[in-house]
Short mmCIF file of N, CA and C in Angstrom, two decimals:
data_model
loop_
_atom_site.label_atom_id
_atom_site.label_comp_id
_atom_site.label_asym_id
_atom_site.label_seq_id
_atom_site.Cartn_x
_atom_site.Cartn_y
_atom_site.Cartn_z
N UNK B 1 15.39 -5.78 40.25
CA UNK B 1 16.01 -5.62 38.97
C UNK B 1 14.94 -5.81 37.90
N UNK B 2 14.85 -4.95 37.06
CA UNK B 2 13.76 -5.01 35.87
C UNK B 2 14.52 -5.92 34.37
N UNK B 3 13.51 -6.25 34.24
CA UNK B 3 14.28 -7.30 33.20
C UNK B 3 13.41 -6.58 31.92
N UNK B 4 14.12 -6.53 30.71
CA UNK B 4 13.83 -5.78 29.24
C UNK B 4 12.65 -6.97 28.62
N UNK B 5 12.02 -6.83 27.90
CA UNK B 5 11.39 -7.96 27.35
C UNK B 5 11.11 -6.86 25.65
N UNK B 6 11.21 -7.85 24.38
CA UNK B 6 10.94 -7.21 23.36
C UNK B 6 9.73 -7.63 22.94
N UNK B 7 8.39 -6.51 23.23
CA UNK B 7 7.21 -7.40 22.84
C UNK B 7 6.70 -6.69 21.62
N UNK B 8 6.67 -7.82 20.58
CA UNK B 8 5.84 -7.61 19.04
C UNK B 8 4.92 -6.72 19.01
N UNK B 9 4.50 -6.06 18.74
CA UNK B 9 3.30 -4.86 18.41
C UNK B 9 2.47 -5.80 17.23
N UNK B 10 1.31 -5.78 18.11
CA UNK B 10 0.57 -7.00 16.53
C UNK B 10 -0.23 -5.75 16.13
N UNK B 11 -0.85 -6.06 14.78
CA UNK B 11 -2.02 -5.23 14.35
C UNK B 11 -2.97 -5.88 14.36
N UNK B 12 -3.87 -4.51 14.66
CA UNK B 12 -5.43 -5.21 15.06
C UNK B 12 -6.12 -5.03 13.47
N UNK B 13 -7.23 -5.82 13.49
CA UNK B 13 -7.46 -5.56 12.05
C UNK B 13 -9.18 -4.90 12.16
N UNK B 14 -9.85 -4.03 11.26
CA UNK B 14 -8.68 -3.73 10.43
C UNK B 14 -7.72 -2.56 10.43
N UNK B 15 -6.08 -3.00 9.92
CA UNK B 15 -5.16 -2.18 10.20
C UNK B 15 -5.20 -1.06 8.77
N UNK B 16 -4.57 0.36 9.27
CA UNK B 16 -4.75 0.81 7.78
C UNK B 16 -3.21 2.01 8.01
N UNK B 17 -2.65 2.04 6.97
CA UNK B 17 -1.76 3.09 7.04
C UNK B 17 -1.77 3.65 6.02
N UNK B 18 -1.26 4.87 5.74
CA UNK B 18 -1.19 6.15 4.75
C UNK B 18 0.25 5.75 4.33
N UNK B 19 0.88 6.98 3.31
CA UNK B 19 1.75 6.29 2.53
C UNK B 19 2.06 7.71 1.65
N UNK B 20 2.77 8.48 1.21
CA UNK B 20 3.08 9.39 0.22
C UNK B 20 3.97 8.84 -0.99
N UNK B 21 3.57 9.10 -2.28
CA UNK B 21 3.97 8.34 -3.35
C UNK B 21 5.07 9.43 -3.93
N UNK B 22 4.29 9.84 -4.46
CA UNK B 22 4.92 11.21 -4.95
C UNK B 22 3.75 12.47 -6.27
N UNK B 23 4.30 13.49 -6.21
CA UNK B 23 3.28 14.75 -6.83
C UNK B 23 2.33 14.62 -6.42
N UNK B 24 2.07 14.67 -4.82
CA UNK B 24 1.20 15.12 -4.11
C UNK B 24 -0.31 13.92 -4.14
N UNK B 25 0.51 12.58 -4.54
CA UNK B 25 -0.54 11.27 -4.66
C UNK B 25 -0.12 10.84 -3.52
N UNK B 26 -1.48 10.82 -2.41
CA UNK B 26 -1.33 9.78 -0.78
C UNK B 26 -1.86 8.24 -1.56
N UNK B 27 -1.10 7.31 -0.79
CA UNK B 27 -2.37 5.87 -0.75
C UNK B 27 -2.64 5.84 0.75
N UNK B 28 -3.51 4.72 0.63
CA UNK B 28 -4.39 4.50 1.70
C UNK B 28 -4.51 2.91 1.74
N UNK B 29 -3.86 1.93 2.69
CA UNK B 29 -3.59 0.65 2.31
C UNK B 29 -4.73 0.44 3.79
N UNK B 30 -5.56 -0.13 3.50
CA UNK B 30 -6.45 -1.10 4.76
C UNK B 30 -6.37 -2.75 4.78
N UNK B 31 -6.13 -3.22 5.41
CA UNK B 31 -5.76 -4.71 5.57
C UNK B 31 -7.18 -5.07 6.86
N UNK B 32 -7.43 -6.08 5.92
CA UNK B 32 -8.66 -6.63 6.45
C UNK B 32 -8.58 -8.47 7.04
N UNK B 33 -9.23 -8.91 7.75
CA UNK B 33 -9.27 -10.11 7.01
C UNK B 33 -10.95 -10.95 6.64
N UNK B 34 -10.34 -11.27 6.12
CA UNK B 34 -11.75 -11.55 5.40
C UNK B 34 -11.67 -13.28 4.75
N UNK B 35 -12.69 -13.86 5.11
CA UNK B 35 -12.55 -15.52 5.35
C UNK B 35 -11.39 -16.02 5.79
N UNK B 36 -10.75 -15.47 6.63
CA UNK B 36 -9.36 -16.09 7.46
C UNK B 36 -8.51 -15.83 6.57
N UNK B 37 -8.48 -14.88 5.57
CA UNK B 37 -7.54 -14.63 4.85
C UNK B 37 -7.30 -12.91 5.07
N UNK B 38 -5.78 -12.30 4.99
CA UNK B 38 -5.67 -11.13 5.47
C UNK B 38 -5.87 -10.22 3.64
N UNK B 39 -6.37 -9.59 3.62
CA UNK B 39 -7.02 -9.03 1.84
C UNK B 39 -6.61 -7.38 2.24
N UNK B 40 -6.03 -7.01 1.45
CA UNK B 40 -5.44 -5.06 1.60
C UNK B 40 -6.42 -4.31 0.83
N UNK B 41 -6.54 -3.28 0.26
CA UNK B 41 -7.56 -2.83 -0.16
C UNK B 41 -6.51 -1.08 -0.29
N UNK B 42 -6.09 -0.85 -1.46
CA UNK B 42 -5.03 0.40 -1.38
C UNK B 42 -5.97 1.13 -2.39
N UNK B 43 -6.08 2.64 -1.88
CA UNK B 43 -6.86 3.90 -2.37
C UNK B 43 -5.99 4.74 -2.62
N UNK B 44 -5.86 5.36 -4.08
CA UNK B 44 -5.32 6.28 -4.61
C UNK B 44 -5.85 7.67 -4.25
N UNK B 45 -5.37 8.98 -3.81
CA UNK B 45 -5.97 10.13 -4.02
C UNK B 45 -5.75 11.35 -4.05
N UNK B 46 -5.56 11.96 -4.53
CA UNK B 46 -4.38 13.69 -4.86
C UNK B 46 -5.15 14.69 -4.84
N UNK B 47 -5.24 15.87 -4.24
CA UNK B 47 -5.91 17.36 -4.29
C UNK B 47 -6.97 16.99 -5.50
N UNK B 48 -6.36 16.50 -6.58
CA UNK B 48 -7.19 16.85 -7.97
C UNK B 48 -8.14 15.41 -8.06
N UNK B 49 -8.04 14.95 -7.23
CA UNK B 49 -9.27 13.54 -6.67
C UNK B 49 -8.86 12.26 -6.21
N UNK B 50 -9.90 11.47 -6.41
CA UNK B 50 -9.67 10.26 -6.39
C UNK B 50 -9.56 9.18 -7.56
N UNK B 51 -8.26 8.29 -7.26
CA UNK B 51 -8.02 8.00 -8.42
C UNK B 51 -8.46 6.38 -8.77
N UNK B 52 -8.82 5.94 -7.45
CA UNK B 52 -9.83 4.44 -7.26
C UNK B 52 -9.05 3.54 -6.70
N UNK B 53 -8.87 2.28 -6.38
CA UNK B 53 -8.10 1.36 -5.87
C UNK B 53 -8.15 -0.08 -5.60
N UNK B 54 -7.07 -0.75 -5.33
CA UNK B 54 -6.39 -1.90 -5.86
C UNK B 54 -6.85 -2.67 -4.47
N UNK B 55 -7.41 -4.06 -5.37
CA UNK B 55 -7.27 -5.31 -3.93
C UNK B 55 -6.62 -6.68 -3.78
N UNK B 56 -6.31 -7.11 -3.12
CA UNK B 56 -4.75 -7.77 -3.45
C UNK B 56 -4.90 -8.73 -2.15
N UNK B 57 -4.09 -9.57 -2.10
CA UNK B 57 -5.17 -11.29 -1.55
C UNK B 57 -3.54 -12.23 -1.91
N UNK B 58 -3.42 -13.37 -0.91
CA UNK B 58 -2.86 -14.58 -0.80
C UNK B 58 -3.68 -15.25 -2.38
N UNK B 59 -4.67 -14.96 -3.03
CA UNK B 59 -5.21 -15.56 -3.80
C UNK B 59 -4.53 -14.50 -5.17
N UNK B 60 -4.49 -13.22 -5.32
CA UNK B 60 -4.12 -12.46 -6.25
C UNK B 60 -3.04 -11.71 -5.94
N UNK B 61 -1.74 -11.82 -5.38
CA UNK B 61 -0.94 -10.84 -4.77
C UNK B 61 -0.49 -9.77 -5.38
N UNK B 62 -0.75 -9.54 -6.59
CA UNK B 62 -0.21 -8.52 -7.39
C UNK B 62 -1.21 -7.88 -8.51
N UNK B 63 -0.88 -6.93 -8.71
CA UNK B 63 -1.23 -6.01 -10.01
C UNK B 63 -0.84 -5.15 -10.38
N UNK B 64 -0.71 -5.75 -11.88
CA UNK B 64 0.33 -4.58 -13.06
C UNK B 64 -0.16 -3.85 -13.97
N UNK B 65 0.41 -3.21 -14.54
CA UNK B 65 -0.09 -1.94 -15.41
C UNK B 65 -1.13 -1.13 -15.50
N UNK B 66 -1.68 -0.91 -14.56
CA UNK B 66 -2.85 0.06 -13.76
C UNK B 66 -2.56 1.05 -14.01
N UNK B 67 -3.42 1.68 -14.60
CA UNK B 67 -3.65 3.32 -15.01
C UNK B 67 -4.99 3.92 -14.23
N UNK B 68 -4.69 5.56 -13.51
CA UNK B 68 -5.82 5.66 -12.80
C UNK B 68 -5.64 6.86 -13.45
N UNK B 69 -6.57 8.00 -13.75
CA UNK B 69 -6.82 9.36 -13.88
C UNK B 69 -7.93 9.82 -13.08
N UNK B 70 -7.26 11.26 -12.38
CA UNK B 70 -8.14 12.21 -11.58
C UNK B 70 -7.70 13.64 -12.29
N UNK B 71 -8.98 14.03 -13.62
CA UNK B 71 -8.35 15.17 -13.36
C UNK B 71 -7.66 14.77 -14.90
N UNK B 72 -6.86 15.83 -14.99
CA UNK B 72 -5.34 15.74 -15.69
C UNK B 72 -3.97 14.98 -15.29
N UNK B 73 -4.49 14.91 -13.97
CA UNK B 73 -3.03 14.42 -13.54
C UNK B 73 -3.34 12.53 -13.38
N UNK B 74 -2.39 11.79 -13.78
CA UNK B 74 -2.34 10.28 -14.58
C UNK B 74 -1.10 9.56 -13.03
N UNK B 75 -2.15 8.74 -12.82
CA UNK B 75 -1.16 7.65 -12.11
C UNK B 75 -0.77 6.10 -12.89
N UNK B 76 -0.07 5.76 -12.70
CA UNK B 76 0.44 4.67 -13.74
C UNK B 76 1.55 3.82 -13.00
N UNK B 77 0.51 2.32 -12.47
CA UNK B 77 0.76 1.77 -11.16
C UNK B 77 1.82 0.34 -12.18
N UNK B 78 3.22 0.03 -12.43
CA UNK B 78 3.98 -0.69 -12.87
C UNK B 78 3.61 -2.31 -12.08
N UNK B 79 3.94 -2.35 -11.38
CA UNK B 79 3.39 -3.21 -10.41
C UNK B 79 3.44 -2.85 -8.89
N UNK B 80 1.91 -3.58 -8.34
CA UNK B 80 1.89 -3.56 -6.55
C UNK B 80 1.29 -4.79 -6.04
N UNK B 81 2.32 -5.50 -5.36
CA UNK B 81 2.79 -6.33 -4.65
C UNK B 81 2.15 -6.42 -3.06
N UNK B 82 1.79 -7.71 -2.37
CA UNK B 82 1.01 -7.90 -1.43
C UNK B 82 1.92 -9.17 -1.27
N UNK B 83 2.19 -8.95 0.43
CA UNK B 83 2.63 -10.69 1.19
C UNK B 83 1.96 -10.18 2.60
N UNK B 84 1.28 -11.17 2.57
CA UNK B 84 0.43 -11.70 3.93
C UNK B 84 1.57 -11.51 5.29
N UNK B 85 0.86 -11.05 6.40
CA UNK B 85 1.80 -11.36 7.66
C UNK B 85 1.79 -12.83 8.04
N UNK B 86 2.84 -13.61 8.44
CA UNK B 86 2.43 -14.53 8.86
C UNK B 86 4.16 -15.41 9.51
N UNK B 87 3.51 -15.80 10.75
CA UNK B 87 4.44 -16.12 12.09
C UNK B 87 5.62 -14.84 12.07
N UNK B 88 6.91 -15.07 12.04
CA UNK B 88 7.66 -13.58 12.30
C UNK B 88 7.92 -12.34 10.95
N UNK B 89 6.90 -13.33 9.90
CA UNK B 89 7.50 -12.22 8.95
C UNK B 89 6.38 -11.42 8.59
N UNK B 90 6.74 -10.19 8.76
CA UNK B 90 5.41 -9.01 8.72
C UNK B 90 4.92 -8.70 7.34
N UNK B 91 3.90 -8.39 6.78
CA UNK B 91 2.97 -8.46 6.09
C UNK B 91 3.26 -6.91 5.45
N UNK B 92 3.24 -7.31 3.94
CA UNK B 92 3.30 -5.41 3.13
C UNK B 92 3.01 -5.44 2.44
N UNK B 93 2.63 -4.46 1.52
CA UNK B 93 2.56 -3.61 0.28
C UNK B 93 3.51 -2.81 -0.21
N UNK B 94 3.98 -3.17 -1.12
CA UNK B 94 4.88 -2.41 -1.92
C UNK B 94 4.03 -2.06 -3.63
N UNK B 95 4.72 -0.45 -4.07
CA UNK B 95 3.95 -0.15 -4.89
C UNK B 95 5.18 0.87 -5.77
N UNK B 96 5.49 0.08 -7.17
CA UNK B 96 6.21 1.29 -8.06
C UNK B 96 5.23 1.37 -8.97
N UNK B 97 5.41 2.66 -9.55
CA UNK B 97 5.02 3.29 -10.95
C UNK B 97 5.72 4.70 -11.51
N UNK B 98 4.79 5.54 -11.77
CA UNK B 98 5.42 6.77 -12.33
C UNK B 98 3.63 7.50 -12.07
N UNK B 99 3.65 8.67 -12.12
CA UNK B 99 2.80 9.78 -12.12
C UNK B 99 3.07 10.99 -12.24
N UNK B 100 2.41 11.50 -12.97
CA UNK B 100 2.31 13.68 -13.28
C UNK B 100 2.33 14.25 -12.22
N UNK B 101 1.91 15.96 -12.22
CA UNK B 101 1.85 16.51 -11.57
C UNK B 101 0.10 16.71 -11.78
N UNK B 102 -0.24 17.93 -11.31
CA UNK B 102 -2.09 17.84 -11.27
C UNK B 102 -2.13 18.53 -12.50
N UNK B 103 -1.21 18.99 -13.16
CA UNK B 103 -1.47 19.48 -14.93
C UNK B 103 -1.08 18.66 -15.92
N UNK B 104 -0.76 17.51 -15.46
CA UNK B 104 -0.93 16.20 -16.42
C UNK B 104 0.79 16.12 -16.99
N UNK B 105 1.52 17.06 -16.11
CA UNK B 105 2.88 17.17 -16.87
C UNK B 105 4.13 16.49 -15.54
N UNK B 106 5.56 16.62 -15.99
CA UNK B 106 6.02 16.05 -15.17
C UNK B 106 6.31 14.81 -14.30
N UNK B 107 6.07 13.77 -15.46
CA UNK B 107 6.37 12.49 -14.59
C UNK B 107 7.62 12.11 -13.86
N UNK B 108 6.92 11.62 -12.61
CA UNK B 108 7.74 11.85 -11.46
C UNK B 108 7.58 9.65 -11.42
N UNK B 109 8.66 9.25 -11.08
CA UNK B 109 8.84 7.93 -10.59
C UNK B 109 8.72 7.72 -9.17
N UNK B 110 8.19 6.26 -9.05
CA UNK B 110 8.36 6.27 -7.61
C UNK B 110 8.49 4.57 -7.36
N UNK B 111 8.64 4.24 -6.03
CA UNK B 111 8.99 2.92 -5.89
C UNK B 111 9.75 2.73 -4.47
N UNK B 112 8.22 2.21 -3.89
CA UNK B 112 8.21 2.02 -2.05
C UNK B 112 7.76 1.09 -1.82
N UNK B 113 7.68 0.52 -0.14
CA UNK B 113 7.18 -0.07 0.74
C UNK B 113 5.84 1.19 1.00
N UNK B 114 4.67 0.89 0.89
CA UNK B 114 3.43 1.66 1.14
C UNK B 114 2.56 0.77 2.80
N UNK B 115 3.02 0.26 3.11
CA UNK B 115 2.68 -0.73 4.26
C UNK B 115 3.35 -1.86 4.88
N UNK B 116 2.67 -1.48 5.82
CA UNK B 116 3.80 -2.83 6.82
C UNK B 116 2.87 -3.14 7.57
N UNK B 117 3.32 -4.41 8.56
CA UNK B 117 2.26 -4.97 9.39
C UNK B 117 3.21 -6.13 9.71
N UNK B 118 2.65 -6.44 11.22
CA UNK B 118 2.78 -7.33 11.57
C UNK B 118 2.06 -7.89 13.28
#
């Protein structure tokens, strides 16, 4: 008789996942750790470039009102949010703002979970 077992999927570090925001803006969240502390490291970037990116820490977990431009087209980060993984509760990034399209028009809202981990 086979017996079921539910086993955790850990992440190895460093872990990194992709993420679609919206008007054609990917992030790019890498989770590192770095002095025994787990530190994310999220990259903005759309057809019309790169728009630079955010690092976020048990020491700084957040950052607000971030404006990035690539281009014409304007990202405009409201706040993004960082909690560490740690014992059963898994570790994320969450990220709202608003952003254009790549002709600088059309702001589009957005407001996700951009990472997970555990």
């Amino acid at each position: 008789m086979s017996r079921k077992t539910n086993k955790r999927i850990m992440a190895t570090y460093p872990y990194s996942q992709n993420a679609m925001l919206v008007n054609s803006i990917t992030s790019t969240t890498v989770v590192s750790i770095i002095s025994g502390m787990q530190v994310s490291v999220t990259t903005f970037t759309s057809p019309a470039g790169n728009f630079g990116s955010i690092t976020l820490s048990p020491v700084q977990p957040t950052a607000s009102n971030v404006e990035f431009k690539a281009g014409l087209q304007t990202l405009q980060i409201d706040i993004i949010s960082f909690r560490a993984q740690f014992g059963f509760d898994s570790g994320q990034v969450t990220c709202s703002g608003n952003a254009t399209d790549q002709d600088g028009k059309n702001g589009t809202a957005f407001s996700r979970q951009i990472a997970s981990w555990s």
